[in-house]
Amino acid sequence: MDNRAIGVFDSGLGGLTAVRRLHEIMPRENIIYFGDTGRVPYGTRGRDTIIKYTRQDIRFLLQFDPKAIVVACNTASAAALETVQGEFGLPVFGTVAPSCEKARQVTRSGRIGVIGTAATVRSGVFERLLHRADPSLDVRAAACPLFVSLVENGRVHRGDIVIETVVREYLQPLRDAGVDTLILGCTHYPLLQDVISDFMGGGVTLVDSGAEAADAVRRAVDPAADGTGGTRYFVSDDPRSFDALASLFLSHEPAGPAELVEITDY
Ligand code: DGL
């Protein structure tokens, strides 16, 4: 049993989808969450910048002596995880490998769609991992660069003409290709689950990458015996905007307000 906290980070609010799942499946774990809201989005940036930000985010979390880190951001997982994984002397979990694993389990036709930020799709990492496991899979990836800003602005609901139009624009090729499984390869996207599912149709299984990362953590880490299950939230920009939207991503209200961090100090 290990009562140390689990450190989780994302460029913004999206990683809270992993926190939500961790709370559900490991209710005793203490969690330290960092959302790099001052520098979101990561998905429009180059690889070297994403690696630099990822190292800073992990160094910030390390001061809490976590037992594991969750890179609850597909962009950072795709661009930086392989590079930084061995640098810190503790397990670092990403979103990509567990999501690929899940997609392979649930697809019936072998036609899998992947959506993510521009940086994630450019990395080609989902196709690589899926094809390494099964070269016969037909994998189609599509970048959805506007989704993160729309989600961070709360434009996630059915009937919102803006999000419904953008969803149609980005996902039409994947629907036409007949994918039966769609990896939500960005931890912000589960907030769009209803709108995406309405458009793709009920026969398409959505894979939630934040939840898959959380499940991978549960399979691998020594659980807490008597942790309080509390979460502390840190952000790199005005905490009030984070506090206002955080409950959209969580199944409950955050216990306390987020605290401000000068992330460039790390
Ligand atoms: N949640 C991040 C991801 O999973 C958002 C990326 C961004 O900041 O652009 O990719």
PDB file of N, CA, C and O in Angstrom, residues 3 7 21 44 75 98 124 127 151 239 264:
ATOM      1  N   ASN A   3       0.486   5.405   0.193  1.00  0.00           N
ATOM      2  CA  ASN A   3      -0.437   6.534   0.360  1.00  0.00           C
ATOM      3  C   ASN A   3      -0.001   7.811  -0.343  1.00  0.00           C
ATOM      4  O   ASN A   3      -0.680   8.837  -0.239  1.00  0.00           O
ATOM      5  N   GLY A   7       0.199  12.324  -9.284  1.00  0.00           N
ATOM      6  CA  GLY A   7       0.282  13.633  -9.955  1.00  0.00           C
ATOM      7  C   GLY A   7      -0.305  13.527 -11.351  1.00  0.00           C
ATOM      8  O   GLY A   7      -0.017  12.574 -12.076  1.00  0.00           O
ATOM      9  N   ARG A  21     -12.201   9.817 -13.623  1.00  0.00           N
ATOM     10  CA  ARG A  21     -12.144   8.362 -13.636  1.00  0.00           C
ATOM     11  C   ARG A  21     -11.328   7.825 -12.455  1.00  0.00           C
ATOM     12  O   ARG A  21     -11.706   6.827 -11.838  1.00  0.00           O
ATOM     13  N   THR A  44      -1.088  23.221 -30.756  1.00  0.00           N
ATOM     14  CA  THR A  44      -0.677  24.015 -31.911  1.00  0.00           C
ATOM     15  C   THR A  44       0.832  24.240 -31.899  1.00  0.00           C
ATOM     16  O   THR A  44       1.369  24.911 -32.765  1.00  0.00           O
ATOM     17  N   THR A  75      -1.528  15.271 -26.389  1.00  0.00           N
ATOM     18  CA  THR A  75      -0.521  16.034 -27.124  1.00  0.00           C
ATOM     19  C   THR A  75       0.849  15.829 -26.475  1.00  0.00           C
ATOM     20  O   THR A  75       1.842  15.561 -27.161  1.00  0.00           O
ATOM     21  N   PRO A  98      -2.733   3.027 -23.722  1.00  0.00           N
ATOM     22  CA  PRO A  98      -3.961   2.375 -23.234  1.00  0.00           C
ATOM     23  C   PRO A  98      -5.169   2.601 -24.141  1.00  0.00           C
ATOM     24  O   PRO A  98      -6.045   1.732 -24.255  1.00  0.00           O
ATOM     25  N   GLY A 124       1.621  10.992 -35.590  1.00  0.00           N
ATOM     26  CA  GLY A 124       1.349   9.665 -36.159  1.00  0.00           C
ATOM     27  C   GLY A 124       1.441   8.534 -35.142  1.00  0.00           C
ATOM     28  O   GLY A 124       1.460   7.354 -35.497  1.00  0.00           O
ATOM     29  N   GLU A 127      -1.441   5.721 -35.076  1.00  0.00           N
ATOM     30  CA  GLU A 127      -1.341   4.773 -36.203  1.00  0.00           C
ATOM     31  C   GLU A 127      -0.183   3.806 -35.968  1.00  0.00           C
ATOM     32  O   GLU A 127      -0.301   2.618 -36.193  1.00  0.00           O
ATOM     33  N   VAL A 151     -14.192  23.691 -26.107  1.00  0.00           N
ATOM     34  CA  VAL A 151     -14.446  23.020 -24.820  1.00  0.00           C
ATOM     35  C   VAL A 151     -14.050  23.938 -23.664  1.00  0.00           C
ATOM     36  O   VAL A 151     -14.793  24.084 -22.685  1.00  0.00           O
ATOM     37  N   PRO A 239      -7.005  31.416 -11.590  1.00  0.00           N
ATOM     38  CA  PRO A 239      -7.729  30.240 -11.086  1.00  0.00           C
ATOM     39  C   PRO A 239      -9.247  30.358 -11.216  1.00  0.00           C
ATOM     40  O   PRO A 239      -9.941  29.355 -11.297  1.00  0.00           O
ATOM     41  N   THR A 264       6.936  28.583 -15.094  1.00  0.00           N
ATOM     42  CA  THR A 264       8.241  28.782 -15.747  1.00  0.00           C
ATOM     43  C   THR A 264       9.382  28.707 -14.719  1.00  0.00           C
ATOM     44  O   THR A 264      10.544  28.652 -15.088  1.00  0.00           O
TER      45      THR A 264
END
